[in-house]
PDB file of C-alpha atoms in Angstrom:
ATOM      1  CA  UNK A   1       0.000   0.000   0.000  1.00 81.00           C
ATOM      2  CA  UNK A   2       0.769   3.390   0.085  1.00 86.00           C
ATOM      3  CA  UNK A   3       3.584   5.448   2.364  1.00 92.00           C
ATOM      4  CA  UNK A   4       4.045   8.717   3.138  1.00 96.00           C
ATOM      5  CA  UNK A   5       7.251  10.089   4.445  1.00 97.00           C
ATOM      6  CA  UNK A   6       7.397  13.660   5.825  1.00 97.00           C
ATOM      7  CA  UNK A   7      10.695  15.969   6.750  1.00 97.00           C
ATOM      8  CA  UNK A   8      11.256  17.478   8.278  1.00 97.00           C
ATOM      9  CA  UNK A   9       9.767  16.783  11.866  1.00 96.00           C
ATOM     10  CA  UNK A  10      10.117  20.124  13.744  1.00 97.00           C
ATOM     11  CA  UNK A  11      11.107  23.162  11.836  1.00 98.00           C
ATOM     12  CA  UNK A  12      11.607  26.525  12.761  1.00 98.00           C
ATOM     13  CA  UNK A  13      12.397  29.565  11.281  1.00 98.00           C
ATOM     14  CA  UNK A  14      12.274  33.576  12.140  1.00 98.00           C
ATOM     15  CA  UNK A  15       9.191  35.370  11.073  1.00 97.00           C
ATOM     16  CA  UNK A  16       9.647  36.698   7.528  1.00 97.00           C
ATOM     17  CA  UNK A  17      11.855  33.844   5.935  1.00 97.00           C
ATOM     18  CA  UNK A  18      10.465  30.754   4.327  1.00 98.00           C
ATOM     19  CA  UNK A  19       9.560  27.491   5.340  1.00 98.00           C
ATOM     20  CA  UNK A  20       9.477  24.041   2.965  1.00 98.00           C
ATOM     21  CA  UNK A  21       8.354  20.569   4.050  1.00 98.00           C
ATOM     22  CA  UNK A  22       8.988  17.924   1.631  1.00 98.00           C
ATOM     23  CA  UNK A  23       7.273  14.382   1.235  1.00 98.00           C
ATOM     24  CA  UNK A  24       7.360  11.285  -0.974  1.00 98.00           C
ATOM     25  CA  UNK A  25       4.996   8.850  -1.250  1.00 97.00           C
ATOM     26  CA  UNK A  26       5.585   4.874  -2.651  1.00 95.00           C
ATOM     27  CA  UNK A  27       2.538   4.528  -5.211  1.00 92.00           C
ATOM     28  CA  UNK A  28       2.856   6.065  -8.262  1.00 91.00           C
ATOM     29  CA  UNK A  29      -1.163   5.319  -8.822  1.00 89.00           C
ATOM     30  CA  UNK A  30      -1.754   8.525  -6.222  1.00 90.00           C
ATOM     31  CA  UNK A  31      -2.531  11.379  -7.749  1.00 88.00           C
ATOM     32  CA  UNK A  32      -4.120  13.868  -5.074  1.00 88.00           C
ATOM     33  CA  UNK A  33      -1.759  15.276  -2.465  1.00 93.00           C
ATOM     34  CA  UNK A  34      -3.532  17.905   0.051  1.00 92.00           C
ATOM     35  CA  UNK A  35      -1.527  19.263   2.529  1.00 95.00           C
ATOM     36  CA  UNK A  36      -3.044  20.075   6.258  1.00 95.00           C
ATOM     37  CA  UNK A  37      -2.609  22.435   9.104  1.00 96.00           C
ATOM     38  CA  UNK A  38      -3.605  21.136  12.408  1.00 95.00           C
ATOM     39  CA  UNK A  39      -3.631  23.752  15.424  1.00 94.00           C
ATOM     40  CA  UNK A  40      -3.283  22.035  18.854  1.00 91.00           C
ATOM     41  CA  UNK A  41      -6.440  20.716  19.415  1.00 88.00           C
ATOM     42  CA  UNK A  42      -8.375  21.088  16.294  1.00 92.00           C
ATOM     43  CA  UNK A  43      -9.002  18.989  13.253  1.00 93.00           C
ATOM     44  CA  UNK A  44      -6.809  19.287  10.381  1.00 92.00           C
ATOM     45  CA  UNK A  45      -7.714  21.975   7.880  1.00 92.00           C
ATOM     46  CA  UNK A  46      -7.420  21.520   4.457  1.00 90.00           C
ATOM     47  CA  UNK A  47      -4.272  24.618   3.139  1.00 94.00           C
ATOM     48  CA  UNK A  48      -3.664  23.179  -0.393  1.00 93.00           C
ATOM     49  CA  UNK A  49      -3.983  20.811  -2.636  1.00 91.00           C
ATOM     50  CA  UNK A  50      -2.207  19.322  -6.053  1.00 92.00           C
ATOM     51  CA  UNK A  51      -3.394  16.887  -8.367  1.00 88.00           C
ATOM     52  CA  UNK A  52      -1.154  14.497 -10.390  1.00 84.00           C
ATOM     53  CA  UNK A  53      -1.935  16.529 -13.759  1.00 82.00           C
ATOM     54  CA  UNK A  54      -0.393  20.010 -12.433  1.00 82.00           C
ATOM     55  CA  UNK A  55       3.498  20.210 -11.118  1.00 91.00           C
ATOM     56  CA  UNK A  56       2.675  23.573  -9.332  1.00 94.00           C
ATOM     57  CA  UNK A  57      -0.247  25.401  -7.132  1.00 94.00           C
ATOM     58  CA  UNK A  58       0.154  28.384  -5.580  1.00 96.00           C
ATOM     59  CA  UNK A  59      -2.472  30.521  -3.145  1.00 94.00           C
ATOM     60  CA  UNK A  60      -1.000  33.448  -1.683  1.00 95.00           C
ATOM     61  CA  UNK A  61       1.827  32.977   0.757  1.00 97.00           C
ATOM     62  CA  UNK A  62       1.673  29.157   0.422  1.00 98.00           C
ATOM     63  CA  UNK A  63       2.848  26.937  -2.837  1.00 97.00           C
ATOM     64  CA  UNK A  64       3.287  22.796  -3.714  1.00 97.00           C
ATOM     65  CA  UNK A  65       5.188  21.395  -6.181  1.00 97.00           C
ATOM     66  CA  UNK A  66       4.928  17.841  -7.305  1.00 96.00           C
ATOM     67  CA  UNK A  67       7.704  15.655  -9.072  1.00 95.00           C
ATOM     68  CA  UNK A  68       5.528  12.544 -10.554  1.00 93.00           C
ATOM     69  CA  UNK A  69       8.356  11.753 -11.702  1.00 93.00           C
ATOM     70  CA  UNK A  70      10.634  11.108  -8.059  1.00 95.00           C
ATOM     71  CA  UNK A  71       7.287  10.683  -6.115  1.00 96.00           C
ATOM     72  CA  UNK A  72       7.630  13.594  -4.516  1.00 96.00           C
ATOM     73  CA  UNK A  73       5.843  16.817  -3.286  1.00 97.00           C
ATOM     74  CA  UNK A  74       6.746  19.737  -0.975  1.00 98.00           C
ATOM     75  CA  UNK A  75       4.737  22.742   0.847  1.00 98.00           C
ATOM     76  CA  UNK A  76       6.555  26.125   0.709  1.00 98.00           C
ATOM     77  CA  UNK A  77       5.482  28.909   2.776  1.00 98.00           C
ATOM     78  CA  UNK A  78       6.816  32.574   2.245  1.00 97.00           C
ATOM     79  CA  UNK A  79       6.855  35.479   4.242  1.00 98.00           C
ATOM     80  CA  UNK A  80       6.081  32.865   7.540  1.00 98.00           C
ATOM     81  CA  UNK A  81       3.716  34.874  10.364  1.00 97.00           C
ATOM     82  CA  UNK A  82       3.618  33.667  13.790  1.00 96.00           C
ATOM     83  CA  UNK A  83       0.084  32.689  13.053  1.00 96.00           C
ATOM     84  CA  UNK A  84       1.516  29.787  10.799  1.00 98.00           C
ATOM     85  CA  UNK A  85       3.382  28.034  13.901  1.00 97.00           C
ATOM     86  CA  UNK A  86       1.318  24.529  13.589  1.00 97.00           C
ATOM     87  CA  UNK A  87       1.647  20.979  12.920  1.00 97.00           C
ATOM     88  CA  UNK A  88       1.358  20.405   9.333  1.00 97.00           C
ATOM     89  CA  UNK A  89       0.829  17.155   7.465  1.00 96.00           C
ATOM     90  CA  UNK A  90       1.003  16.222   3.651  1.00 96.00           C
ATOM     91  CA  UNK A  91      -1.299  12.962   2.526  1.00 94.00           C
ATOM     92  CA  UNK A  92      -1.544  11.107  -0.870  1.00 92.00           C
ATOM     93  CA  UNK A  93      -4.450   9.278  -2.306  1.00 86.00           C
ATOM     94  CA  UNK A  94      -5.726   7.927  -5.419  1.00 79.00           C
ATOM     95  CA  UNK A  95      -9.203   9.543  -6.772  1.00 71.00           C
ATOM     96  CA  UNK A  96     -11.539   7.275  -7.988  1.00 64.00           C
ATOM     97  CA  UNK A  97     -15.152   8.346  -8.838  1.00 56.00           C
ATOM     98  CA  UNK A  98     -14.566  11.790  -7.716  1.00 55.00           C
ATOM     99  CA  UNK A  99     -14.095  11.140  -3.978  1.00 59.00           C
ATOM    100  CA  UNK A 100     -10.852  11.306  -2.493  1.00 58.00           C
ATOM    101  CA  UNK A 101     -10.279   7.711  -1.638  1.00 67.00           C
ATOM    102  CA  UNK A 102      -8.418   7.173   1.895  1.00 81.00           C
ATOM    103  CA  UNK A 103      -5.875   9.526   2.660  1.00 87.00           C
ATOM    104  CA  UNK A 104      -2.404   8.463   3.929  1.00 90.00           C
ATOM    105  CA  UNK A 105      -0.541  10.921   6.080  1.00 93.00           C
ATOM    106  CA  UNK A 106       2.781  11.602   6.725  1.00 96.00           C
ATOM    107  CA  UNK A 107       4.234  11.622  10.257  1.00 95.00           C
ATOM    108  CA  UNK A 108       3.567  15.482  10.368  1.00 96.00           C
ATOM    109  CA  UNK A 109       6.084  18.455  10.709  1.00 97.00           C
ATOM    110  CA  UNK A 110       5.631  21.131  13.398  1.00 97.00           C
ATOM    111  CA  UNK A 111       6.342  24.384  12.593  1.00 98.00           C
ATOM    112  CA  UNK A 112       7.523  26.821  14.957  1.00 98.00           C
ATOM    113  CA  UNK A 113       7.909  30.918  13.553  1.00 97.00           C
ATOM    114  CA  UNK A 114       9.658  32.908  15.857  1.00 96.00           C
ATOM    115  CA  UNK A 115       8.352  36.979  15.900  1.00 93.00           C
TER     116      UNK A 115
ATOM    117  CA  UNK B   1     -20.293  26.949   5.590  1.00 77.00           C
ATOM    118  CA  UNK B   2     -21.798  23.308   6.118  1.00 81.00           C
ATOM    119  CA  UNK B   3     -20.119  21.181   8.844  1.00 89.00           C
ATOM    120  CA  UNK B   4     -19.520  17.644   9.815  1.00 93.00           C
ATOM    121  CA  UNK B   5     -21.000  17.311  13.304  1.00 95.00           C
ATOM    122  CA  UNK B   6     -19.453  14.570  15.675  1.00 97.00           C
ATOM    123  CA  UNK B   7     -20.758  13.843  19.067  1.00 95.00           C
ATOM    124  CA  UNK B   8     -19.402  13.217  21.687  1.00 95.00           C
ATOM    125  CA  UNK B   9     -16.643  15.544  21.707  1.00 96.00           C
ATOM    126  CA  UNK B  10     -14.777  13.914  24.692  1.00 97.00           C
ATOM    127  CA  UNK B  11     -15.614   9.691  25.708  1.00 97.00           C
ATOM    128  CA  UNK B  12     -14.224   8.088  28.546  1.00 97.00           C
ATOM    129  CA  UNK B  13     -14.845   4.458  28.496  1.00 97.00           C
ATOM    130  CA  UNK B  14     -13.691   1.667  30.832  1.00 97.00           C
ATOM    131  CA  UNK B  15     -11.634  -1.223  29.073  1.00 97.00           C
ATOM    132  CA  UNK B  16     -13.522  -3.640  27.503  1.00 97.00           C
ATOM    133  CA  UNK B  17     -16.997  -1.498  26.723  1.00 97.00           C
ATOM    134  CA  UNK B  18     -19.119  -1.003  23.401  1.00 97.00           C
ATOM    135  CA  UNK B  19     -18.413   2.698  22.409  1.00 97.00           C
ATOM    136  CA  UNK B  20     -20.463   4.512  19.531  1.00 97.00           C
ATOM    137  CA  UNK B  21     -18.840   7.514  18.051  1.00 97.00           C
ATOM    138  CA  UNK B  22     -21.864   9.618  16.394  1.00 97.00           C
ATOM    139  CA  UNK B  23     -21.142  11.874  13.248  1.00 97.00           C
ATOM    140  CA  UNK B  24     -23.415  13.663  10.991  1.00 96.00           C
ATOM    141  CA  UNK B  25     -21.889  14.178   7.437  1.00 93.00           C
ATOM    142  CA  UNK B  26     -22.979  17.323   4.983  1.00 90.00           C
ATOM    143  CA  UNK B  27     -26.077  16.771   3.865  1.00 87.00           C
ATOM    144  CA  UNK B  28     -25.222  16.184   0.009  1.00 83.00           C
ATOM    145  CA  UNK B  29     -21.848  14.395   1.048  1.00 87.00           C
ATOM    146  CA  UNK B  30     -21.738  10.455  -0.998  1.00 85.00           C
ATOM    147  CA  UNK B  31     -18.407   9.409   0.628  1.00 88.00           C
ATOM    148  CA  UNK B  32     -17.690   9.001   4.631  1.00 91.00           C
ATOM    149  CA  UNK B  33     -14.617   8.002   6.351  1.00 92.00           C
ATOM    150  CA  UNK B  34     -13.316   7.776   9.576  1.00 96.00           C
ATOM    151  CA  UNK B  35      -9.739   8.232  10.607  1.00 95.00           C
ATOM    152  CA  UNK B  36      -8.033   8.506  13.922  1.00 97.00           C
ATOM    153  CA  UNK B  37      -4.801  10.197  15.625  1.00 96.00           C
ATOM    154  CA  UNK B  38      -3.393   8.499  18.336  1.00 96.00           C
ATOM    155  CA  UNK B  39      -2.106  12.049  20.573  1.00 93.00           C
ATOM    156  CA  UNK B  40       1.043  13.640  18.921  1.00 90.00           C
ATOM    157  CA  UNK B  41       0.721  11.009  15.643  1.00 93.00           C
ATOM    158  CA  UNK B  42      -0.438  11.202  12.752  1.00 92.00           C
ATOM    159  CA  UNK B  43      -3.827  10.766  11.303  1.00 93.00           C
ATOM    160  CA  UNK B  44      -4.270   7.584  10.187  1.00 94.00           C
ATOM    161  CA  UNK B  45      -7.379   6.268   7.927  1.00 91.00           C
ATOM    162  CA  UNK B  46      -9.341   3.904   9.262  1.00 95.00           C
ATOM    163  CA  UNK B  47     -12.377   3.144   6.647  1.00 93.00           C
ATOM    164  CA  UNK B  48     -14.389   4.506   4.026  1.00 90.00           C
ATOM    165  CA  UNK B  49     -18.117   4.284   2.841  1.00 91.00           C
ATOM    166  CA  UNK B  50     -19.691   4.665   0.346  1.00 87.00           C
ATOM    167  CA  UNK B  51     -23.517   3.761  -1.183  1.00 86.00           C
ATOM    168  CA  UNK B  52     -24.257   1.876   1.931  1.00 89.00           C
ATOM    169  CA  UNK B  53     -21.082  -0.353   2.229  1.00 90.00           C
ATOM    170  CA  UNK B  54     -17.829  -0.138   3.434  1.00 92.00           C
ATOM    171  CA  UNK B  55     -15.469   0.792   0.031  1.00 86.00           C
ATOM    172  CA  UNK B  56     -12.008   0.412   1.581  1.00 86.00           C
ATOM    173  CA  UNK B  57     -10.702  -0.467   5.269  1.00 90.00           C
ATOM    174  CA  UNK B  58      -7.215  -0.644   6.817  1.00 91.00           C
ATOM    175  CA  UNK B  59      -5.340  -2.835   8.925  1.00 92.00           C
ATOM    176  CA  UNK B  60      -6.638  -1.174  12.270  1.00 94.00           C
ATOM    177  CA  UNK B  61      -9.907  -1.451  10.733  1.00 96.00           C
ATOM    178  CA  UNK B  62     -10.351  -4.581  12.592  1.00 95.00           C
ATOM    179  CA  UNK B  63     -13.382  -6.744  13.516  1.00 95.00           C
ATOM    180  CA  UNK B  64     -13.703  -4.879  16.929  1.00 96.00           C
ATOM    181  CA  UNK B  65     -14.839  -1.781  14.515  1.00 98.00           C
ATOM    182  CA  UNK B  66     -17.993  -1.630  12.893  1.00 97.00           C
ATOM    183  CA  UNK B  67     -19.596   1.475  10.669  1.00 97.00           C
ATOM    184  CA  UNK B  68     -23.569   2.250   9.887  1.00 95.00           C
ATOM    185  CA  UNK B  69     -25.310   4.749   8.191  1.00 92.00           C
ATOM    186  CA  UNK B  70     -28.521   3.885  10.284  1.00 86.00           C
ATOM    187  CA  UNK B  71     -30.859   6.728   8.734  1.00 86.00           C
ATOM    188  CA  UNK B  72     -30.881   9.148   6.215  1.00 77.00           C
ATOM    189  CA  UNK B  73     -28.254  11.478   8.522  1.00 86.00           C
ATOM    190  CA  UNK B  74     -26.142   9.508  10.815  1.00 93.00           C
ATOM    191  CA  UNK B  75     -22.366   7.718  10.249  1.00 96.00           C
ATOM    192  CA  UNK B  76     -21.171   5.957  13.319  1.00 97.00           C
ATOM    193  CA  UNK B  77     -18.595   4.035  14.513  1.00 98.00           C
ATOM    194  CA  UNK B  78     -18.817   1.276  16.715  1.00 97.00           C
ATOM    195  CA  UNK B  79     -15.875  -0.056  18.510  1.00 97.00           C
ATOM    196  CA  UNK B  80     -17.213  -3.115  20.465  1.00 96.00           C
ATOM    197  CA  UNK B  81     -14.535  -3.827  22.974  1.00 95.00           C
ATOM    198  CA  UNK B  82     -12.390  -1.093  23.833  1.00 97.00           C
ATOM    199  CA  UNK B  83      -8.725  -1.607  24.605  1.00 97.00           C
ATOM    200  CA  UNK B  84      -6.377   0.947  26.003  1.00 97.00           C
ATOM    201  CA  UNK B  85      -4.560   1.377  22.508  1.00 96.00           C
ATOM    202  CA  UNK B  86      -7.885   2.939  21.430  1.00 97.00           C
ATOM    203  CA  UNK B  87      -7.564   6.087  23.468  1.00 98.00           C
ATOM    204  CA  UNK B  88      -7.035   8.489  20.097  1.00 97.00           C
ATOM    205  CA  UNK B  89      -8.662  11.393  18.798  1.00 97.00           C
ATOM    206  CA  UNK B  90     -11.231  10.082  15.985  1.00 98.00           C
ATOM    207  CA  UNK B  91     -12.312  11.989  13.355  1.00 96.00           C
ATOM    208  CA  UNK B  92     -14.901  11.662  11.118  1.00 96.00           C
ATOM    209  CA  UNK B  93     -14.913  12.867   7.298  1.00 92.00           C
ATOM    210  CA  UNK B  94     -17.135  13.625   4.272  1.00 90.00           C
ATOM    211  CA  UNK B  95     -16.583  14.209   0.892  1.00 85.00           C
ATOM    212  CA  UNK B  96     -19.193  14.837  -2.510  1.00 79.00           C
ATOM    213  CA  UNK B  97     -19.544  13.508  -5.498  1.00 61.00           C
ATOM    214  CA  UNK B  98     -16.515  15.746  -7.320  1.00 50.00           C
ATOM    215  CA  UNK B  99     -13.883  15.733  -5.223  1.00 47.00           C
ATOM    216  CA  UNK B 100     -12.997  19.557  -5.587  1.00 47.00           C
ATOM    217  CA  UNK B 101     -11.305  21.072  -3.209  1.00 48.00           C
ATOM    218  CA  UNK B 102     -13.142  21.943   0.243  1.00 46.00           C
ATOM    219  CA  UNK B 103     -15.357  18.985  -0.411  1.00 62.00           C
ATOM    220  CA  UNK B 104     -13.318  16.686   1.948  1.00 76.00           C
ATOM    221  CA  UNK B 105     -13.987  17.779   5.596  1.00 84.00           C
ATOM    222  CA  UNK B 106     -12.962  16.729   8.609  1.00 91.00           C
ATOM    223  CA  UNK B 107     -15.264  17.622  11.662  1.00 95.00           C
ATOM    224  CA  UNK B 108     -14.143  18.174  14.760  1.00 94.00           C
ATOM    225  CA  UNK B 109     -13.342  15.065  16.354  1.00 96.00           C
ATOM    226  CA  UNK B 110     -14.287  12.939  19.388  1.00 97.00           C
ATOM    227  CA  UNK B 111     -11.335  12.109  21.948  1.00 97.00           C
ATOM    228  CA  UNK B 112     -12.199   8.933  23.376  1.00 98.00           C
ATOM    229  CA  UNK B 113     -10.071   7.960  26.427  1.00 98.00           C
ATOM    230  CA  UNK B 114     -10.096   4.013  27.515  1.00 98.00           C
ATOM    231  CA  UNK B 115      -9.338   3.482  30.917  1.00 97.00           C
TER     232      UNK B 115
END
């Protein structure tokens, strides 16, 4: 089955600069990768998402790029806010009849932006 | 902005006890899942539904865990014998027909604690 590694596992970086958490996933028959930000406490919340067909997405302060090619995919944040300090997790699935099949996660990465 | 509803938002249970963890999905949602997060892990996916049946299950997915759409509303999750390993935050999911983004949503969880 599919598996989802995520690095790194803590990051953290001063307020302004940028932040990038990469994954990779196993089966090349995934082909949606949304990434999550979970506050302490809450569920995970839905940031961004990529779909096999597109190698880049980009909404605001936040981008993903996907490599089909070396199974892999990364979240890049500029211009990090203190607000951004989270836990945030990548997942890969394979869409079949428009719903997004089970999602695996990755292990997570927890963000920490210092003001 | 519709919600998935999930009830209780805290369970205690003693070892060994039938728990039911309630959800209500959006209304025009086709696809239901449950995952869980064991505390500081990641979320892992537990089973999906879909037209009245269970479409995909992992390995936790065991046969202590059970899932029924009973009426028209209502997704639960039945966990028949609880262990101590249980004790996880459990989140239930929807997701419609297209798959577009901000149809998959998480609601806000049930923490069920095994004692």
């Amino acid at each position: 089955g599919e598996n989802v590694e995520q690095h790194p596992s803590t990051l953290s970086v001063q307020e302004g600069d940028s932040a990038v958490i990469k994954c990779t996933y196993s089966d090349s028959a995934s082909n949606y990768f949304p990434w999550y930000k979970q506050e302490l406490g809450k569920r995970p919340q839905l940031i961004i998402d990529i779909r096999s067909n597109v190698g880049e997405k980009k909404d605001q302060r936040i981008a993903v790029t996907l490599n089909k090619t070396a199974k892999h995919f990364s979240l890049h944040i500029t211009e990090t806010q203190p607000e951004d300090s989270a836990v945030y997790f990548c997942a890969a699935s394979i869409q079949w009849r428009g719903s997004q099949g089970n999602l695996i996660f990755g292990k997570g990465t927890k963000l920490s932006v210092k003001p | 902005e519709p919600e998935v509803t999930q009830t209780p938002s805290h369970q205690v249970t003693q070892m060994g006890q039938e728990v039911i963890l309630r959800c209500v999905p959006i209304s025009n949602h086709l696809y239901f899942y449950w995952y869980r997060q064991i505390l500081g892990q990641k979320v892992e996916f537990l089973v999906s539904f879909y037209n009245n049946e269970i479409s995909e299950k992992s390995e936790i997915f065991d046969d202590q865990f059970s899932v029924e759409r009973p009426d028209g509303s209502n997704f639960t999750l039945k966990i028949r014998s609880t262990k101590l390993e249980d004790s996880a935050m459990y989140f239930c999911a929807s997701s419609d027909r297209t798959g577009v983004r901000n149809g998959f949503t998480f609601g806000s969880g049930t923490r069920l604690t095994v004692v």
